[in-house]
Amino acid sequence: QKEVEQNSGPLSVPEGAIASLNCTYSDRGSQSFFWYRQYSGKSPELIMSIYSNGDKEDGRFTAQLNKASQYVSLLIRDSQPSDSATYLCAVNMLAGNQFYFGTGTSLTVIP
Amino acid sequence: EPEVTQTPSHQVTQMGQEVILRCVPISNHLYFYWYRQILGQKVEFLVSFYNNEISEKSEIFDDQFSVERPDGSNFTLKIRSTKLEDSAMYFCASSPAGIFYEQYFGPGTRLTVT
């Protein structure tokens, strides 16, 4: 069974703090990893992709990948109220031509 | 910036009726996908499409579902005989290359089966 696990939250952080979102996946052969943001009633919006171990930074967002631990995370620095959304982890698992999504972590940034 | 578009935004249908959901992927993308999201649940893969044929489908994508690229721009999902449990948001996505690359999602069609 191919699984992507996320803590559903809710996660609350004060404005300006760092939000840390975590994701684990079951398929050791997975090769590509994505973070999407989904506002209520809207579609997933791509934030970050990461393909190799280590950190990848894009503005206030940093994705971290550890394939040995089958773990991917997203850090949001200087969190803003507009970052309040559900964050979805998506993984391409080697055996299939599809993404597997986690259930998402709900983030609330408190002004 | 190019984007995936979907029509209609909301479709209400009666159980047993056929529905067609429409998508226009980003123009230079080669891979197309349908996903669904039942309210409060996770996004689930339905089908991927490349080079005018299905490349993969999930267990959800049974004989009641079909996809088609009727022309150079549209990509459709047909549900032949809708059930109550088909009520969900349906998202179309496209990707410039294969499965290892980013997928860009359309705004979705909310399907309500009564």
mmCIF file of C-alpha atoms in Angstrom:
data_model
loop_
_atom_site.group_PDB
_atom_site.id
_atom_site.type_symbol
_atom_site.label_atom_id
_atom_site.label_comp_id
_atom_site.label_asym_id
_atom_site.label_seq_id
_atom_site.Cartn_x
_atom_site.Cartn_y
_atom_site.Cartn_z
ATOM 1 C CA GLN A 1 0.000 0.000 0.000
ATOM 2 C CA LYS A 2 1.492 3.264 -1.116
ATOM 3 C CA GLU A 3 1.028 5.915 1.540
ATOM 4 C CA VAL A 4 1.867 9.529 2.114
ATOM 5 C CA GLU A 5 1.397 10.578 5.700
ATOM 6 C CA GLN A 6 1.011 14.079 7.078
ATOM 7 C CA ASN A 7 0.028 15.402 10.467
ATOM 8 C CA SER A 8 -3.422 16.825 9.800
ATOM 9 C CA GLY A 9 -2.962 19.580 12.384
ATOM 10 C CA PRO A 10 -4.234 22.129 12.827
ATOM 11 C CA LEU A 11 -0.884 23.841 13.193
ATOM 12 C CA SER A 12 -1.000 27.376 14.538
ATOM 13 C CA VAL A 13 1.954 29.757 14.478
ATOM 14 C CA PRO A 14 2.187 33.479 15.218
ATOM 15 C CA GLU A 15 2.857 35.888 12.390
ATOM 16 C CA GLY A 16 6.569 36.126 11.653
ATOM 17 C CA ALA A 17 7.384 32.676 13.051
ATOM 18 C CA ILE A 18 8.643 29.618 11.201
ATOM 19 C CA ALA A 19 6.067 27.012 10.284
ATOM 20 C CA SER A 20 7.349 23.454 9.909
ATOM 21 C CA LEU A 21 5.328 20.904 7.974
ATOM 22 C CA ASN A 22 6.277 17.257 7.708
ATOM 23 C CA CYS A 23 5.534 14.351 5.407
ATOM 24 C CA THR A 24 6.594 10.710 5.272
ATOM 25 C CA TYR A 25 6.117 8.297 2.419
ATOM 26 C CA SER A 26 6.119 4.553 2.099
ATOM 27 C CA ASP A 27 7.784 3.852 -1.241
ATOM 28 C CA ARG A 28 11.568 3.914 -0.925
ATOM 29 C CA GLY A 29 11.864 4.183 -4.710
ATOM 30 C CA SER A 30 10.049 7.520 -4.879
ATOM 31 C CA GLN A 31 11.917 10.077 -6.922
ATOM 32 C CA SER A 32 10.056 13.361 -6.927
ATOM 33 C CA PHE A 33 8.358 15.269 -4.164
ATOM 34 C CA PHE A 34 6.097 18.285 -4.188
ATOM 35 C CA TRP A 35 4.416 20.674 -1.838
ATOM 36 C CA TYR A 36 1.100 22.207 -2.792
ATOM 37 C CA ARG A 37 -0.935 24.832 -1.002
ATOM 38 C CA GLN A 38 -4.715 24.565 -1.046
ATOM 39 C CA TYR A 39 -7.004 27.302 0.162
ATOM 40 C CA SER A 40 -10.474 26.207 1.195
ATOM 41 C CA GLY A 41 -12.619 25.465 -1.839
ATOM 42 C CA LYS A 42 -9.726 26.040 -4.252
ATOM 43 C CA SER A 43 -7.397 23.824 -6.233
ATOM 44 C CA PRO A 44 -3.882 22.772 -5.216
ATOM 45 C CA GLU A 45 -1.267 25.371 -6.072
ATOM 46 C CA LEU A 46 2.319 24.229 -6.552
ATOM 47 C CA ILE A 47 4.805 25.750 -4.092
ATOM 48 C CA MET A 48 7.936 23.631 -4.313
ATOM 49 C CA SER A 49 9.404 20.583 -5.941
ATOM 50 C CA ILE A 50 12.424 18.671 -4.695
ATOM 51 C CA TYR A 51 14.203 15.743 -6.271
ATOM 52 C CA SER A 52 17.462 15.182 -4.394
ATOM 53 C CA ASN A 53 18.484 14.927 -0.771
ATOM 54 C CA GLY A 54 19.102 18.157 1.082
ATOM 55 C CA ASP A 55 17.504 21.573 1.144
ATOM 56 C CA LYS A 56 15.961 23.644 -1.600
ATOM 57 C CA GLU A 57 15.061 27.256 -0.933
ATOM 58 C CA ASP A 58 12.649 29.500 -2.802
ATOM 59 C CA GLY A 59 11.926 32.812 -1.144
ATOM 60 C CA ARG A 60 10.390 32.193 2.279
ATOM 61 C CA PHE A 61 9.964 28.469 1.553
ATOM 62 C CA THR A 62 12.515 25.711 2.119
ATOM 63 C CA ALA A 63 11.886 22.102 1.217
ATOM 64 C CA GLN A 64 14.002 19.412 2.849
ATOM 65 C CA LEU A 65 14.328 15.849 1.613
ATOM 66 C CA ASN A 66 15.827 12.830 3.341
ATOM 67 C CA LYS A 67 15.332 9.762 1.183
ATOM 68 C CA ALA A 68 16.999 7.425 3.674
ATOM 69 C CA SER A 69 14.393 8.377 6.269
ATOM 70 C CA GLN A 70 11.633 8.677 3.639
ATOM 71 C CA TYR A 71 10.877 12.124 4.924
ATOM 72 C CA VAL A 72 10.186 15.466 3.284
ATOM 73 C CA SER A 73 9.437 18.728 5.020
ATOM 74 C CA LEU A 74 8.492 22.299 4.234
ATOM 75 C CA LEU A 75 9.611 25.292 6.264
ATOM 76 C CA ILE A 76 7.861 28.622 5.888
ATOM 77 C CA ARG A 77 9.860 31.516 7.279
ATOM 78 C CA ASP A 78 8.343 34.831 8.352
ATOM 79 C CA SER A 79 4.859 33.276 8.218
ATOM 80 C CA GLN A 80 2.086 35.603 7.089
ATOM 81 C CA PRO A 81 -1.676 35.352 7.664
ATOM 82 C CA SER A 82 -2.021 34.791 3.911
ATOM 83 C CA ASP A 83 -0.061 31.539 4.372
ATOM 84 C CA SER A 84 -3.042 30.118 6.274
ATOM 85 C CA ALA A 85 -4.118 27.160 4.145
ATOM 86 C CA THR A 86 -3.846 23.401 3.899
ATOM 87 C CA TYR A 87 -0.463 22.183 2.705
ATOM 88 C CA LEU A 88 -0.415 19.008 0.663
ATOM 89 C CA CYS A 89 2.555 16.739 0.221
ATOM 90 C CA ALA A 90 2.592 14.865 -3.096
ATOM 91 C CA VAL A 91 4.952 12.066 -4.033
ATOM 92 C CA ASN A 92 5.590 10.332 -7.301
ATOM 93 C CA MET A 93 6.139 6.693 -6.434
ATOM 94 C CA LEU A 94 8.370 4.873 -8.843
ATOM 95 C CA ALA A 95 5.940 2.140 -9.749
ATOM 96 C CA GLY A 96 3.215 4.388 -11.077
ATOM 97 C CA ASN A 97 2.552 7.312 -13.359
ATOM 98 C CA GLN A 98 0.663 9.263 -10.729
ATOM 99 C CA PHE A 99 1.006 11.424 -7.672
ATOM 100 C CA TYR A 100 0.026 10.227 -4.254
ATOM 101 C CA PHE A 101 -1.189 12.989 -1.987
ATOM 102 C CA GLY A 102 -1.216 13.180 1.752
ATOM 103 C CA THR A 103 -4.317 14.327 3.578
ATOM 104 C CA GLY A 104 -2.727 17.726 4.157
ATOM 105 C CA THR A 105 -1.752 19.818 7.161
ATOM 106 C CA SER A 106 -3.941 22.775 8.049
ATOM 107 C CA LEU A 107 -1.852 25.824 8.931
ATOM 108 C CA THR A 108 -3.190 28.925 10.642
ATOM 109 C CA VAL A 109 -0.962 31.981 10.999
ATOM 110 C CA ILE A 110 -2.203 34.179 13.807
ATOM 111 C CA PRO A 111 -1.750 37.954 13.323
ATOM 112 C CA GLU B 1 0.980 33.198 -17.100
ATOM 113 C CA PRO B 2 -0.589 30.143 -18.777
ATOM 114 C CA GLU B 3 -3.022 28.186 -16.683
ATOM 115 C CA VAL B 4 -5.264 25.149 -16.810
ATOM 116 C CA THR B 5 -8.931 26.008 -17.224
ATOM 117 C CA GLN B 6 -11.965 23.866 -16.429
ATOM 118 C CA THR B 7 -15.659 24.091 -17.227
ATOM 119 C CA PRO B 8 -18.172 24.142 -15.754
ATOM 120 C CA SER B 9 -17.196 25.350 -12.298
ATOM 121 C CA HIS B 10 -20.216 23.592 -10.796
ATOM 122 C CA GLN B 11 -22.331 20.812 -12.259
ATOM 123 C CA VAL B 12 -25.451 19.431 -10.664
ATOM 124 C CA THR B 13 -26.832 16.220 -12.071
ATOM 125 C CA GLN B 14 -29.251 13.487 -11.157
ATOM 126 C CA MET B 15 -28.127 9.994 -10.292
ATOM 127 C CA GLY B 16 -27.798 7.852 -13.400
ATOM 128 C CA GLN B 17 -27.152 10.755 -15.753
ATOM 129 C CA GLU B 18 -24.042 11.189 -17.853
ATOM 130 C CA VAL B 19 -21.756 14.150 -17.264
ATOM 131 C CA ILE B 20 -18.796 15.507 -19.179
ATOM 132 C CA LEU B 21 -16.242 17.651 -17.437
ATOM 133 C CA ARG B 22 -14.013 19.764 -19.628
ATOM 134 C CA CYS B 23 -10.455 20.946 -19.274
ATOM 135 C CA VAL B 24 -8.057 22.971 -21.378
ATOM 136 C CA PRO B 25 -4.508 22.085 -20.315
ATOM 137 C CA ILE B 26 -1.583 24.462 -20.639
ATOM 138 C CA SER B 27 -0.815 24.611 -24.337
ATOM 139 C CA ASN B 28 2.697 23.163 -24.502
ATOM 140 C CA HIS B 29 2.094 20.464 -21.908
ATOM 141 C CA LEU B 30 2.143 16.839 -22.933
ATOM 142 C CA TYR B 31 0.733 14.944 -19.940
ATOM 143 C CA PHE B 32 -2.771 15.352 -18.616
ATOM 144 C CA TYR B 33 -4.410 14.092 -15.469
ATOM 145 C CA TRP B 34 -7.705 13.927 -13.653
ATOM 146 C CA TYR B 35 -7.939 13.868 -9.880
ATOM 147 C CA ARG B 36 -10.873 14.016 -7.547
ATOM 148 C CA GLN B 37 -11.288 15.286 -4.014
ATOM 149 C CA ILE B 38 -14.289 14.285 -1.975
ATOM 150 C CA LEU B 39 -15.154 16.990 0.563
ATOM 151 C CA GLY B 40 -12.788 16.826 3.522
ATOM 152 C CA GLN B 41 -10.682 14.057 2.012
ATOM 153 C CA LYS B 42 -7.415 13.864 0.158
ATOM 154 C CA VAL B 43 -6.783 14.439 -3.499
ATOM 155 C CA GLU B 44 -7.015 11.109 -5.336
ATOM 156 C CA PHE B 45 -5.575 10.210 -8.710
ATOM 157 C CA LEU B 46 -7.989 9.001 -11.368
ATOM 158 C CA VAL B 47 -6.136 8.789 -14.667
ATOM 159 C CA SER B 48 -3.125 10.013 -16.612
ATOM 160 C CA PHE B 49 -3.098 10.558 -20.372
ATOM 161 C CA TYR B 50 -0.237 10.920 -22.797
ATOM 162 C CA ASN B 51 0.055 10.723 -26.562
ATOM 163 C CA ASN B 52 -3.688 10.227 -26.961
ATOM 164 C CA GLU B 53 -3.957 7.252 -24.699
ATOM 165 C CA ILE B 54 -4.348 6.402 -21.041
ATOM 166 C CA SER B 55 -0.971 5.770 -19.443
ATOM 167 C CA GLU B 56 -2.281 4.836 -16.032
ATOM 168 C CA LYS B 57 -5.547 4.656 -14.147
ATOM 169 C CA SER B 58 -6.483 4.036 -10.542
ATOM 170 C CA GLU B 59 -8.989 1.589 -9.102
ATOM 171 C CA ILE B 60 -11.469 4.449 -8.898
ATOM 172 C CA PHE B 61 -11.397 4.845 -12.679
ATOM 173 C CA ASP B 62 -13.756 1.992 -13.548
ATOM 174 C CA ASP B 63 -15.852 1.387 -16.650
ATOM 175 C CA GLN B 64 -18.129 4.297 -15.781
ATOM 176 C CA PHE B 65 -15.294 6.716 -16.492
ATOM 177 C CA SER B 66 -13.662 7.626 -19.774
ATOM 178 C CA VAL B 67 -11.318 10.339 -20.991
ATOM 179 C CA GLU B 68 -10.827 11.864 -24.374
ATOM 180 C CA ARG B 69 -8.807 14.523 -26.107
ATOM 181 C CA PRO B 70 -11.278 15.389 -28.858
ATOM 182 C CA ASP B 71 -9.130 18.136 -30.383
ATOM 183 C CA GLY B 72 -5.791 19.846 -29.864
ATOM 184 C CA SER B 73 -6.841 21.772 -26.812
ATOM 185 C CA ASN B 74 -9.596 20.061 -24.823
ATOM 186 C CA PHE B 75 -9.336 17.132 -22.441
ATOM 187 C CA THR B 76 -12.562 15.653 -21.113
ATOM 188 C CA LEU B 77 -13.674 13.311 -18.361
ATOM 189 C CA LYS B 78 -16.967 11.506 -18.893
ATOM 190 C CA ILE B 79 -18.884 9.755 -16.165
ATOM 191 C CA ARG B 80 -21.408 7.514 -17.865
ATOM 192 C CA SER B 81 -23.960 6.909 -15.123
ATOM 193 C CA THR B 82 -23.360 9.054 -12.075
ATOM 194 C CA LYS B 83 -23.746 7.787 -8.532
ATOM 195 C CA LEU B 84 -24.221 9.752 -5.330
ATOM 196 C CA GLU B 85 -20.671 8.881 -4.323
ATOM 197 C CA ASP B 86 -19.300 10.587 -7.442
ATOM 198 C CA SER B 87 -20.057 13.921 -5.788
ATOM 199 C CA ALA B 88 -16.663 15.594 -5.434
ATOM 200 C CA MET B 89 -14.340 18.246 -6.799
ATOM 201 C CA TYR B 90 -12.712 17.088 -9.999
ATOM 202 C CA PHE B 91 -9.379 18.620 -10.865
ATOM 203 C CA CYS B 92 -7.630 18.504 -14.186
ATOM 204 C CA ALA B 93 -3.858 18.894 -14.175
ATOM 205 C CA SER B 94 -1.177 19.069 -16.822
ATOM 206 C CA SER B 95 2.564 18.642 -16.880
ATOM 207 C CA PRO B 96 5.159 19.681 -19.448
ATOM 208 C CA ALA B 97 6.923 16.360 -19.230
ATOM 209 C CA GLY B 98 6.573 13.083 -17.453
ATOM 210 C CA ILE B 99 5.499 11.981 -14.051
ATOM 211 C CA PHE B 100 8.576 13.236 -12.297
ATOM 212 C CA TYR B 101 7.769 16.840 -13.035
ATOM 213 C CA GLU B 102 5.456 19.431 -11.633
ATOM 214 C CA GLN B 103 1.768 19.177 -12.298
ATOM 215 C CA TYR B 104 -0.339 22.325 -12.559
ATOM 216 C CA PHE B 105 -3.933 22.116 -11.482
ATOM 217 C CA GLY B 106 -7.025 23.772 -12.865
ATOM 218 C CA PRO B 107 -9.600 25.428 -10.619
ATOM 219 C CA GLY B 108 -11.776 22.331 -10.494
ATOM 220 C CA THR B 109 -15.359 21.371 -11.232
ATOM 221 C CA ARG B 110 -17.627 20.744 -8.293
ATOM 222 C CA LEU B 111 -19.903 17.835 -9.222
ATOM 223 C CA THR B 112 -23.022 17.350 -7.167
ATOM 224 C CA VAL B 113 -25.077 14.214 -7.813
ATOM 225 C CA THR B 114 -28.598 14.259 -6.378
#
